[in-house]
Short mmCIF file of C-alpha atoms and ligand atoms in Angstrom, two decimals:
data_model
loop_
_atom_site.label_atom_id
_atom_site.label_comp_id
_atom_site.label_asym_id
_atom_site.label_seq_id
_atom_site.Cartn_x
_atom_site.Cartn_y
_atom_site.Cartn_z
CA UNK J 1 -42.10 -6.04 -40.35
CA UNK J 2 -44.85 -6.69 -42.69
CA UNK J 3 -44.49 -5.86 -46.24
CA UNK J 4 -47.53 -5.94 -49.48
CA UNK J 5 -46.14 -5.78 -52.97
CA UNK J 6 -48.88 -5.46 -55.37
CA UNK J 7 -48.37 -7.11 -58.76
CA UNK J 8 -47.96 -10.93 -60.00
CA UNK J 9 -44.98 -10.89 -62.61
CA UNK J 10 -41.50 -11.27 -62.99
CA UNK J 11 -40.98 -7.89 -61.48
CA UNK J 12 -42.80 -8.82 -58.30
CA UNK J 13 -41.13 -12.26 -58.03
CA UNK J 14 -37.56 -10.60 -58.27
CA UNK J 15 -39.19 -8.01 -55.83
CA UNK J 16 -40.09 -9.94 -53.39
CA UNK J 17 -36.94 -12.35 -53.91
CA UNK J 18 -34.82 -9.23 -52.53
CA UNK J 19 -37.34 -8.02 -49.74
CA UNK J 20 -37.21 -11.72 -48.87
CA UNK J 21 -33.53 -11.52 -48.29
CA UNK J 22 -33.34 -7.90 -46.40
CA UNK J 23 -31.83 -8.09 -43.24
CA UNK J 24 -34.94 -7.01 -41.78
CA UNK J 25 -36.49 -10.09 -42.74
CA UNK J 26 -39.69 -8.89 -42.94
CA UNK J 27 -42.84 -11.15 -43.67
CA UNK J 28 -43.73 -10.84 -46.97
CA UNK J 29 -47.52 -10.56 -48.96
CA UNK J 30 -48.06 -10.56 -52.42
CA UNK J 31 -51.50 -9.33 -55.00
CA UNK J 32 -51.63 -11.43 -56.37
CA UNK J 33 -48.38 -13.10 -56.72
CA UNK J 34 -47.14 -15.82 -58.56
CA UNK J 35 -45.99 -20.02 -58.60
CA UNK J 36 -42.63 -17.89 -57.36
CA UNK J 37 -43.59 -15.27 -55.33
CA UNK J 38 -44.95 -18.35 -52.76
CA UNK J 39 -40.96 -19.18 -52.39
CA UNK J 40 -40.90 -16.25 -50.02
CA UNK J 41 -44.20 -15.29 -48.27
CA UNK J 42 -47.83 -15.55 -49.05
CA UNK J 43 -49.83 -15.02 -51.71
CA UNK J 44 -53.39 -13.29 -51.38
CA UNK J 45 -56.40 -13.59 -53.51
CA UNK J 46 -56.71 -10.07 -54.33
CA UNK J 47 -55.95 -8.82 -57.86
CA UNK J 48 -53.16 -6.25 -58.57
CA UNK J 49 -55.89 -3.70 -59.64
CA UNK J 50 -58.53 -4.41 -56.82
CA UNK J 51 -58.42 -1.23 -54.96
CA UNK J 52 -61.36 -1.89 -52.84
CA UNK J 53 -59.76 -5.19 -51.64
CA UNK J 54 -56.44 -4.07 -51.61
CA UNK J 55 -57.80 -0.96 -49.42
CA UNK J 56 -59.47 -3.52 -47.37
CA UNK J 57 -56.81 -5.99 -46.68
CA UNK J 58 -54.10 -2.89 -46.13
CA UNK J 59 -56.85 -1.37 -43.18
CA UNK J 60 -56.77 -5.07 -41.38
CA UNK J 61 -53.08 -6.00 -41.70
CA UNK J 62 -51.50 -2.74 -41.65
CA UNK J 63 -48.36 -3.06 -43.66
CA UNK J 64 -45.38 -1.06 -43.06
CA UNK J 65 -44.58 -0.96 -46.47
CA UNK J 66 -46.39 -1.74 -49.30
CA UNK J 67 -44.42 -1.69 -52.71
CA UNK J 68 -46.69 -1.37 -55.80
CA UNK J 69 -45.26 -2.85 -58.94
CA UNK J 70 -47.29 -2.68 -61.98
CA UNK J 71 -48.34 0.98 -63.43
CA UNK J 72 -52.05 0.16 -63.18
CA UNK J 73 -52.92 1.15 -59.76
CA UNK J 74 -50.39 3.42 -59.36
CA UNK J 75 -52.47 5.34 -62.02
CA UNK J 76 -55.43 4.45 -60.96
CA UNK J 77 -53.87 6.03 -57.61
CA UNK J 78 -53.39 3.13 -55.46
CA UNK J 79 -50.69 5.29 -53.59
CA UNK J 80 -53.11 8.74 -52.44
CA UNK J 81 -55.47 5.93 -51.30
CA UNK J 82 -52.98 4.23 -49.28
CA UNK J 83 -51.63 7.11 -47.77
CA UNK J 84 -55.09 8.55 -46.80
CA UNK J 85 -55.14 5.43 -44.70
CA UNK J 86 -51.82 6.40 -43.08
CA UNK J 87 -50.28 3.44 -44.80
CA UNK J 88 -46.34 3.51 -45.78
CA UNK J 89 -46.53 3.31 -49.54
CA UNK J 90 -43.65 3.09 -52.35
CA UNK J 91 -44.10 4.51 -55.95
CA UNK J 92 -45.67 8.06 -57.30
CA UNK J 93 -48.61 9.21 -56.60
CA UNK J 94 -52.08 9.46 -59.38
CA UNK J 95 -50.59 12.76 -60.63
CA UNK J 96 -46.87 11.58 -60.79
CA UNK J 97 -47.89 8.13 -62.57
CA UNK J 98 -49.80 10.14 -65.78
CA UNK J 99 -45.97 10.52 -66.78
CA UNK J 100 -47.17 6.68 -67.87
CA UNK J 101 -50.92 6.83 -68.41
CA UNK J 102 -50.54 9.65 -70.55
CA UNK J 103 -48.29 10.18 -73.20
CA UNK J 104 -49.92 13.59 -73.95
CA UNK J 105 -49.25 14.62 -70.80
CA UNK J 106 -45.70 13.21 -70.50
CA UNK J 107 -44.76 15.01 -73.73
CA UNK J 108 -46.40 18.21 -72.62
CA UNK J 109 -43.90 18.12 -69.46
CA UNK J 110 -41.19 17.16 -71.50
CA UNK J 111 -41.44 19.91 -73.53
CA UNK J 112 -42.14 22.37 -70.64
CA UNK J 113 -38.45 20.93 -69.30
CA UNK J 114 -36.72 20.95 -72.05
CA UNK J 115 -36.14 17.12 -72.03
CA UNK J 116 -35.03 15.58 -75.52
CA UNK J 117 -37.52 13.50 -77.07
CA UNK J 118 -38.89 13.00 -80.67
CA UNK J 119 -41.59 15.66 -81.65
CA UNK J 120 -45.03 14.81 -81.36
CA UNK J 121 -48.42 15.74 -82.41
CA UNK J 122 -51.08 14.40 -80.80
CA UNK J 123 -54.83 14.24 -82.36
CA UNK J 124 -58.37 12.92 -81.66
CA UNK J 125 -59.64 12.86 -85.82
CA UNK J 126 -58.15 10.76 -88.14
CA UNK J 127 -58.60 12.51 -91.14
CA UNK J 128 -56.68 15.25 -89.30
CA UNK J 129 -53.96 12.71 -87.62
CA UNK J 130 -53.68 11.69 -91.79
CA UNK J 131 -53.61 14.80 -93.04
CA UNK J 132 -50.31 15.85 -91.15
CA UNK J 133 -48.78 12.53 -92.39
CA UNK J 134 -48.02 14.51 -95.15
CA UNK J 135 -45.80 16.63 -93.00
CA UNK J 136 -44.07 13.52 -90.70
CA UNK J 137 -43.68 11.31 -94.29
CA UNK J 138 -42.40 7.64 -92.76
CA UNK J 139 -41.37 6.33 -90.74
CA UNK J 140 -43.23 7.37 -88.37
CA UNK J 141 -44.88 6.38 -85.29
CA UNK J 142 -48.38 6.05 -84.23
CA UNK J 143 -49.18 5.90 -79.90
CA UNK J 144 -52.05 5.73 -78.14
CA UNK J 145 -52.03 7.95 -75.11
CA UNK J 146 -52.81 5.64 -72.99
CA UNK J 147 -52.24 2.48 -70.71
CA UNK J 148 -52.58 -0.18 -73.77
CA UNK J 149 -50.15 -2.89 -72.04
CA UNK J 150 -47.26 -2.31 -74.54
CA UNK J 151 -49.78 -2.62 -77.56
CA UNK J 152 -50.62 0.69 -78.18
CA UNK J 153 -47.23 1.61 -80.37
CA UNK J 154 -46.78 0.74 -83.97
CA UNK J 155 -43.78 1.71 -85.45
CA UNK J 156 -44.78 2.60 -89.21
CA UNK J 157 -42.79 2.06 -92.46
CA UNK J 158 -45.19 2.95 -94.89
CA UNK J 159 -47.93 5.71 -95.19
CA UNK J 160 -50.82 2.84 -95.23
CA UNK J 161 -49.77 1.50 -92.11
CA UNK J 162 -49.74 4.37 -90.32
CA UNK J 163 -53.01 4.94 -91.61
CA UNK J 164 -54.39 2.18 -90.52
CA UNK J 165 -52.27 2.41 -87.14
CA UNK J 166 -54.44 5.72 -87.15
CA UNK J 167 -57.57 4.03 -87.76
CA UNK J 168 -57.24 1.21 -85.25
CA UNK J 169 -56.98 3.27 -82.46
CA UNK J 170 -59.38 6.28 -83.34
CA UNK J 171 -61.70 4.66 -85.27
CA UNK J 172 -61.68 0.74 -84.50
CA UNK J 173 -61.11 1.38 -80.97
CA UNK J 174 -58.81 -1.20 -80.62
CA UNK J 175 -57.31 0.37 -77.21
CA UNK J 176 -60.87 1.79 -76.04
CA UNK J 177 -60.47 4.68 -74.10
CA UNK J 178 -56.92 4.78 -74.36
CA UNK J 179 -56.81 5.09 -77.88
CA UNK J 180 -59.25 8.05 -77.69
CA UNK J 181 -55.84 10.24 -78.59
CA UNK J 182 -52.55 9.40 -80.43
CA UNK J 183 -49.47 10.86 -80.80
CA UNK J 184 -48.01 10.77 -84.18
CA UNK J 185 -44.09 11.05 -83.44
CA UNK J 186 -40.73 11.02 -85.52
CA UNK J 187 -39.22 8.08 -85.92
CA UNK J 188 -35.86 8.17 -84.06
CA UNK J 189 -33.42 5.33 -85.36
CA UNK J 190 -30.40 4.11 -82.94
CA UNK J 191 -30.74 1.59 -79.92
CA UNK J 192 -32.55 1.61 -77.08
CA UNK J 193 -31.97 1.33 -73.37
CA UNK J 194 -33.53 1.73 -70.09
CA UNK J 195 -32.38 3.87 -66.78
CA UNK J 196 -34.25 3.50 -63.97
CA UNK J 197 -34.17 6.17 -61.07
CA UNK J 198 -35.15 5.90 -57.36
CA UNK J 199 -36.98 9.07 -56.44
CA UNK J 200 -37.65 10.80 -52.91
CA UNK J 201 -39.54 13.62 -54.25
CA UNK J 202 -36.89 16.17 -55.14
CA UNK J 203 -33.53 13.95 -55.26
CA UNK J 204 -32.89 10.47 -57.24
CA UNK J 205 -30.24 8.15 -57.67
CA UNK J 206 -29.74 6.40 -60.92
CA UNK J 207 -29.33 2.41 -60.80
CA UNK J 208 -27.32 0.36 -63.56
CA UNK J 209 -28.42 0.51 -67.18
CA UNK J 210 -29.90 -2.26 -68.92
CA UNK J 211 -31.62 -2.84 -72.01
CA UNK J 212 -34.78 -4.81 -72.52
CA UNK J 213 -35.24 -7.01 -75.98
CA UNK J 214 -39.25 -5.98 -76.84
CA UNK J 215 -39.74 -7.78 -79.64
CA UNK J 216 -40.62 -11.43 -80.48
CA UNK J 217 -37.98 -13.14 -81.99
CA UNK J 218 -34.38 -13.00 -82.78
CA UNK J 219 -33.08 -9.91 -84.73
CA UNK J 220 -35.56 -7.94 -82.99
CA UNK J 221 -38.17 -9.46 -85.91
CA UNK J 222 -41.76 -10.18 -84.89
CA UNK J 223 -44.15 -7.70 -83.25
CA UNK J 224 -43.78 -6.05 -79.98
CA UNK J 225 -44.36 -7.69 -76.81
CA UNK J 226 -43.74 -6.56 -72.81
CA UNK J 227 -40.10 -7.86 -73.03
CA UNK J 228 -38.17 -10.59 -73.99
CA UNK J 229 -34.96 -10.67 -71.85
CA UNK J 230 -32.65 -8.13 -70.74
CA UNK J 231 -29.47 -7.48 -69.16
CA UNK J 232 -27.36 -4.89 -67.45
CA UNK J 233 -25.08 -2.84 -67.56
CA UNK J 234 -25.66 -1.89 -71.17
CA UNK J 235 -22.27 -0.77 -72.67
CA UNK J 236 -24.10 1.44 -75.01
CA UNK J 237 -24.40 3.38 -72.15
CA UNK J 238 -20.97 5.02 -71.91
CA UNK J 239 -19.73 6.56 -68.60
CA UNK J 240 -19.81 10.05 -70.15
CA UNK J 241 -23.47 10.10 -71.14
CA UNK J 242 -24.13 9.86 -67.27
CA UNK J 243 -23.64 12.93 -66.55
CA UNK J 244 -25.90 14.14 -69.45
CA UNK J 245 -28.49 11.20 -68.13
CA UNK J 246 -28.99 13.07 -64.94
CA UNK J 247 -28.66 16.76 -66.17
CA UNK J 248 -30.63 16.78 -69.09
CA UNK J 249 -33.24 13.73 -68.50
CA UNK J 250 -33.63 13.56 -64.88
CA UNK J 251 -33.23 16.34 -63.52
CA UNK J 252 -35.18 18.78 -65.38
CA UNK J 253 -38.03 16.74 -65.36
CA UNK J 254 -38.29 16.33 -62.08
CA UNK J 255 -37.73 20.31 -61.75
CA UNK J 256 -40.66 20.86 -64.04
CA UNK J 257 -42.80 18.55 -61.98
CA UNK J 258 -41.90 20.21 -58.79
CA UNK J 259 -42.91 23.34 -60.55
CA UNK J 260 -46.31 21.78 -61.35
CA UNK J 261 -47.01 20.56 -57.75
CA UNK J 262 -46.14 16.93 -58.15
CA UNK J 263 -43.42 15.46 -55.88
CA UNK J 264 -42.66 12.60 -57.36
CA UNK J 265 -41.61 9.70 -55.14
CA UNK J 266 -40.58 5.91 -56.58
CA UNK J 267 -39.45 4.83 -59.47
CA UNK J 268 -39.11 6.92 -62.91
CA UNK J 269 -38.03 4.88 -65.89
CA UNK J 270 -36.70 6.51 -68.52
CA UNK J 271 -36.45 4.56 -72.10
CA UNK J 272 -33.95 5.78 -73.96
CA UNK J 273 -32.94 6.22 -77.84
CA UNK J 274 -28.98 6.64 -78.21
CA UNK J 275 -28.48 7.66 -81.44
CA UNK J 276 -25.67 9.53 -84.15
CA UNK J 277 -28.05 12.97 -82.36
CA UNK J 278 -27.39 11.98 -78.95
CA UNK J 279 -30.17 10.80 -76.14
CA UNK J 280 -33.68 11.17 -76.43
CA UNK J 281 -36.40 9.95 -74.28
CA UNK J 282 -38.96 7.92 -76.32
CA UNK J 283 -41.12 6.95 -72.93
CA UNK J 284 -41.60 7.55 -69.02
CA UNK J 285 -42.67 4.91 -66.91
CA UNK J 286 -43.49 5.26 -63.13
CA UNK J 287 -42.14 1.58 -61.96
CA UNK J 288 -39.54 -0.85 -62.45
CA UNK J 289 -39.12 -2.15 -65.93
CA UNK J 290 -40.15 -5.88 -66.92
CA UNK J 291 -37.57 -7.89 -67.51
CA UNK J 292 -35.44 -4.92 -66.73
CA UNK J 293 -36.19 -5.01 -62.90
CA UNK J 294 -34.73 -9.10 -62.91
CA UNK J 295 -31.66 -7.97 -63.77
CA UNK J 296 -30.82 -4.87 -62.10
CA UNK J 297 -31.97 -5.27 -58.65
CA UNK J 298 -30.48 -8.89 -58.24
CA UNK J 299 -26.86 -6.65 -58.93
CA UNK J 300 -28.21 -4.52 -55.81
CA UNK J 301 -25.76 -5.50 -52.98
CA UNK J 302 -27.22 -3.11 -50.10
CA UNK J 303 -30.53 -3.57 -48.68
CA UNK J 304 -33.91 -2.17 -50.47
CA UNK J 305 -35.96 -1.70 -47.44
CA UNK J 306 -34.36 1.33 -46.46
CA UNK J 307 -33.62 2.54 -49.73
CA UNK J 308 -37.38 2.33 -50.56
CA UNK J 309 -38.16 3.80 -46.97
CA UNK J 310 -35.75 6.82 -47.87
CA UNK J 311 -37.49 7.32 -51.25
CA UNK J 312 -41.32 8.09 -48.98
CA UNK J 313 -39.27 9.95 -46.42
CA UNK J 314 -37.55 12.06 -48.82
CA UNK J 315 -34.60 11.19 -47.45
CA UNK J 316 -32.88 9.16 -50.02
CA UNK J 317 -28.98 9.48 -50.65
CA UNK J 318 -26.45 7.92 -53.20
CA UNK J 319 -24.39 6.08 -50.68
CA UNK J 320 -27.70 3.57 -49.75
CA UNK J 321 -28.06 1.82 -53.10
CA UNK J 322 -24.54 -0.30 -53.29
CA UNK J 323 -23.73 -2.75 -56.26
CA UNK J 324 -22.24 -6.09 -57.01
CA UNK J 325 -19.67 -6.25 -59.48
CA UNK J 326 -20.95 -8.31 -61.90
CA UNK J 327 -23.18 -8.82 -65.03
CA UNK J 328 -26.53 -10.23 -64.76
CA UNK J 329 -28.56 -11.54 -67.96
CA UNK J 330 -32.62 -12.56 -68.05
CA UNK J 331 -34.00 -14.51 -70.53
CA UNK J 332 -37.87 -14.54 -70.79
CA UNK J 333 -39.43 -18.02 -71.42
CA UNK J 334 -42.94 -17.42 -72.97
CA UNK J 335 -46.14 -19.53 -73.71
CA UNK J 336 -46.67 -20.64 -77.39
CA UNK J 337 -48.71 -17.85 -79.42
CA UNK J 338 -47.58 -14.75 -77.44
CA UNK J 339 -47.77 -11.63 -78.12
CA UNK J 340 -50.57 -13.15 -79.58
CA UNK J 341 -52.96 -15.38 -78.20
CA UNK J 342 -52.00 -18.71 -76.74
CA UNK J 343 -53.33 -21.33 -74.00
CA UNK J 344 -52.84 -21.43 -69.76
CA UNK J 345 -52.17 -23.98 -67.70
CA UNK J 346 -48.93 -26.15 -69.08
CA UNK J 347 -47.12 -27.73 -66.32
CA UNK J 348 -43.62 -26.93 -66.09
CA UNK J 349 -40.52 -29.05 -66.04
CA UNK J 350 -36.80 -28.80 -64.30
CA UNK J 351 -37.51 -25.19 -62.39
CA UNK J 352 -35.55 -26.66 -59.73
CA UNK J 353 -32.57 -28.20 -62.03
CA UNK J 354 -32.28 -24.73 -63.59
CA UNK J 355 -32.52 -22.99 -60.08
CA UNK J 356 -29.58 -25.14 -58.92
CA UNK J 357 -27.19 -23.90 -61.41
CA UNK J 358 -24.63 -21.57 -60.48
CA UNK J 359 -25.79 -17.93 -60.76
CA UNK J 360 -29.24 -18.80 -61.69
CA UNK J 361 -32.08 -17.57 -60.53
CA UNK J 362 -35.40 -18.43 -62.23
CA UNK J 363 -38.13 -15.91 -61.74
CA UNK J 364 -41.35 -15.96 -62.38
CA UNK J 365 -44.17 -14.08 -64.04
CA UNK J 366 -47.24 -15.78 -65.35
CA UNK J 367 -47.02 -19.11 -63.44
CA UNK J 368 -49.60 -20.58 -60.75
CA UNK J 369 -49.57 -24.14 -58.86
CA UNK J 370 -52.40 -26.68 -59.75
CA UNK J 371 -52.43 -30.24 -58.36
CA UNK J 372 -49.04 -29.78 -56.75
CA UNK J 373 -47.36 -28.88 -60.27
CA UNK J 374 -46.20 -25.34 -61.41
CA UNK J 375 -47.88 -24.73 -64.80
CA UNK J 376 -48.23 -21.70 -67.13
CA UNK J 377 -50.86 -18.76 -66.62
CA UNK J 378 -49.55 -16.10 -69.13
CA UNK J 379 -47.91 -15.09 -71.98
CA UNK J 380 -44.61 -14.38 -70.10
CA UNK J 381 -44.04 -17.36 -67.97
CA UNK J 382 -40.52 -17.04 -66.92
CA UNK J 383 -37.29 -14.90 -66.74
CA UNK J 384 -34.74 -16.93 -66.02
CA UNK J 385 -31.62 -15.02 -65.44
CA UNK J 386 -27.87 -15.56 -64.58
CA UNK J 387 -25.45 -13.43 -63.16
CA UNK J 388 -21.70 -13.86 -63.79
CA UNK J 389 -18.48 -12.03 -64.16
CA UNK J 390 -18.77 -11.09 -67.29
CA UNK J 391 -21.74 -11.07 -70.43
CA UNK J 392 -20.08 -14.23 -72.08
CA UNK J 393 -20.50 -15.98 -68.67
CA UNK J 394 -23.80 -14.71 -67.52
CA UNK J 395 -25.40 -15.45 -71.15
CA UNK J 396 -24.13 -19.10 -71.65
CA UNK J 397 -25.31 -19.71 -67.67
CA UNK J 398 -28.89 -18.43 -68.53
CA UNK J 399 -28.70 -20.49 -71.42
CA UNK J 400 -27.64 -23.61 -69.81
CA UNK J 401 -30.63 -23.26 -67.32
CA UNK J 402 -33.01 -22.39 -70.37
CA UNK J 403 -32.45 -26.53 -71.79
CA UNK J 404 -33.21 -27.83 -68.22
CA UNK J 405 -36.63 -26.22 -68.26
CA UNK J 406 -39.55 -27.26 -70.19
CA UNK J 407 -43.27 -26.61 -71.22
CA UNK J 408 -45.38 -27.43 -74.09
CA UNK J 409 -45.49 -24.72 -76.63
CA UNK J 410 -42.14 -22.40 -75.16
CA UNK J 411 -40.84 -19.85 -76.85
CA UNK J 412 -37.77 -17.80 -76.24
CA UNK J 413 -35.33 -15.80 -77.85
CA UNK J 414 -31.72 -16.88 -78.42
CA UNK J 415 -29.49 -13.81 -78.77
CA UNK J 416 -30.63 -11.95 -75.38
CA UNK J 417 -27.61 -9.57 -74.93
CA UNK J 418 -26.09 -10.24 -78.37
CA UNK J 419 -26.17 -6.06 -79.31
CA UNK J 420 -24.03 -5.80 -75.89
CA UNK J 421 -21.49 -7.99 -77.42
CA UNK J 422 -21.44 -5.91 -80.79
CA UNK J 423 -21.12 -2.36 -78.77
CA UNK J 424 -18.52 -4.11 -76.69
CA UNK J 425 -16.71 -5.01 -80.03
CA UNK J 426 -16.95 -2.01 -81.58
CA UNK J 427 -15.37 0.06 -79.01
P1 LIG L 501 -42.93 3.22 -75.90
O1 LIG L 501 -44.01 2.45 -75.18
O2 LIG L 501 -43.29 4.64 -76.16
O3 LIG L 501 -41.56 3.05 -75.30
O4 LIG L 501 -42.77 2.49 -77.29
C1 LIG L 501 -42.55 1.08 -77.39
C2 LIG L 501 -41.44 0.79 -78.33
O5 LIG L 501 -41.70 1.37 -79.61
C3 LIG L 501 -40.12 1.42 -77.90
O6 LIG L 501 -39.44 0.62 -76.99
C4 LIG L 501 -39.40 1.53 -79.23
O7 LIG L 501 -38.86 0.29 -79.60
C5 LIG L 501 -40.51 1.88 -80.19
N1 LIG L 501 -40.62 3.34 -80.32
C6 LIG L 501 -41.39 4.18 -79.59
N2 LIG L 501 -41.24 5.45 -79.98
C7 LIG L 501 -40.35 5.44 -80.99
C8 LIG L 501 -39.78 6.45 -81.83
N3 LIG L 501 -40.13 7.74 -81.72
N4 LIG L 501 -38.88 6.07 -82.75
C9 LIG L 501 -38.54 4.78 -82.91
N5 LIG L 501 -39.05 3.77 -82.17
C10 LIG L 501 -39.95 4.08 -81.22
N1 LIG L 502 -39.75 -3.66 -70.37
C1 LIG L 502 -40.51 -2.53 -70.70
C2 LIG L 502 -41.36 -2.03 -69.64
O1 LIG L 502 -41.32 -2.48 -68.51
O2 LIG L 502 -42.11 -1.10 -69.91
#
């Protein structure tokens, strides 16, 4: 069994860590791939958003799966393309993925289902995007509707800087065509967390909870970036919001997409604010999470081949996704100067030493091999993650790996789960 997963982050490496350990064993491709993604099959020289090569290699190799990871081509609809070539293909289709690529449109669904989220007003003139400032007052928050790789959101204390939030996009064009149209939204204050859903087209099955750390530094200071560490289960998920998860998030939403002709199939995200007014969605997204995806699916006990099979068959049930019982923490090693802008190609120390420990698993994200040595490529380099019997365990273990590993400029964050262990506390 042959099997392509588009994408070359952490969420591919962890991907194609589990594929890699199916019981189908299947031979395993990666575009692009990573330094870790070589650990289990081969990496090709096709980028992640190269349809015409992708198309190309898929209509000579003939996967019987491909798995696409990152929401780029799944909205630039890497899926219909596949499956007009008869090709096997997991994750939503171009109309299913604007859920991501459009936050216009996911509100507008939202809405139409009856799915709580902040209220939103979206707007292509500034002066007119101002103007109902007066009406929001602050905080509030400015989005560009589009795909701006987690840079498009400012979250804005003060009238000037949503203003110039405002101005950025629609005037400076500082997420071109994406920023064409923002959302202003109310602010919603209370914590965040993520729930991830496997979808066949009309059912889904929810997987653990987790929460991801977005931004920079320590006591969520510093600007936002694409995650710095997660873990799962979140406790401020509490078994009785479940219920509400599915009936009032989930479910409708996929109802209202049914209604509009889109069967959703793959993965729907759902970030979550769980606040004193209960759950709200703040976002969609039509794939795994990153760093979220290296620590749920490692806690996956069953196999994901047929899991992900079920989900294109539409014949997925609850009793195919089975779970370890245990904790699993990720703690995302990044290169000097991110979010911002910072410099490639740092070899990397002790991946092995770290890998040895107990627990660990160190994935990969931006990484690539030159001259035999594993050295840096992006801004997130590495998530290395533990998993343990309980949060105490898991964290210290992820940790202990973190000292064994080194590059010039690293940057991390030290209190990855440290809200779980005040929810914990407090209840
Ligand atoms: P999004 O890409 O829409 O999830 O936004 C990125 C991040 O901005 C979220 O993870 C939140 O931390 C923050 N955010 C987005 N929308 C809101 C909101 N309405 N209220 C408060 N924070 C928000
Ligand atoms: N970790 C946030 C995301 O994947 O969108």
């Amino acid at each position: 069994m042959k099997i392509l997963v588009i994408g070359g982050g952490g969420r591919e490496d962890v991907l194609a860590w589990k594929l890699a350990r199916d019981s189908a064993r299947p031979e395993l491709f990666c575009a692009p791939g990573n330094a870790g993604t070589r650990r289990y099959g081969t990496n090709l020289d096709i980028g992640a958003e190269d349809m015409d090569a992708l198309l190309a290699w898929a209509r000579v190799h003939r996967p019987d799966l491909t798995v696409v990871g990152p929401e780029a081509p799944l909205c630039a609809g890497v899926v219909d393309q596949f499956e007009a070539e008869g090709l096997r293909v997991f994750g939503p289709s171009q109309a299913g993925a604007e859920l991501e690529g459009s936050k216009v449109f996911s509100k507008e669904v939202m809405s139409a289902a009856g799915v709580p989220t902040a209220a939103a007003e979206y707007f292509t003139s500034a002066a007119e995007a101002k103007a109902y400032l007066d009406q929001t007052g602050v905080p509030v928050v400015i989005k560009a509707e589009g795909l701006a790789a987690g840079k498009g959101v400012t979250v804005c204390e003060t009238r000037e800087q949503a203003e110039s939030a405002i101005d950025e996009s629609l005037v400076g064009r500082a997420f071109g065509d994406a920023g064409n149209r923002i959302l202003v939204e109310a602010f919603l204050d209370g914590e965040e967390a993520s729930i991830l859903a496997l979808v066949d087209g009309t059912r889904f099955v929810l997987l653990a909870s987790s929460q991801d750390h977005k931004r920079a530094l320590d006591d969520d200071q510093g600007p936002n970036t694409g995650g710095m560490g997660a873990y799962s289960p979140a406790p401020i998920i509490a078994d009785e919001m479940w219920p509400l998860i599915r009936d009032t998030v989930f479910q409708p939403l996929l109802d209202e997409l049914t209604r509009r002709g889109i069967s959703y199939k793959g993965v729907l995200y759902a970030g979550l604010m769980v606040g004193e007014s209960g759950i709200k969605v703040l976002e969609f997204n039509c794939r795994f999470g990153d760093p979220e995806a290296q620590v749920v699916i490692p806690r996956i006990s069953s196999d994901l081949v047929p899991v992900l099979n079920a989900c294109i068959d539409g014949a997925l049930s609850d009793d195919l996704v089975t779970w370890h019982d245990d904790v699993a923490v990720g703690v995302v090693m990044a290169s000097g100067g991110y979010p911002g802008s910072y410099q490639k190609g740092k070899v990397i120390e002790g991946l092995d030493d770290a890998g040895s420990l107990d627990g660990v698993v160190v994935f990969h994200a931006g990484t690539a091999v030159r001259d035999g040595d594993v050295v840096t490529s992006g801004g997130r380099v590495l998530c290395v993650t533990a998993r343990g019997r309980d949060l105490e365990q898991a964290v210290a273990q992820a940790y202990k790996a973190i000292e064994k590993i080194g590059f010039d400029g690293a940057h991390y964050r030290r209190d990855i789960a440290a809200k779980a262990f005040r929810c914990v506390r407090s209840t």
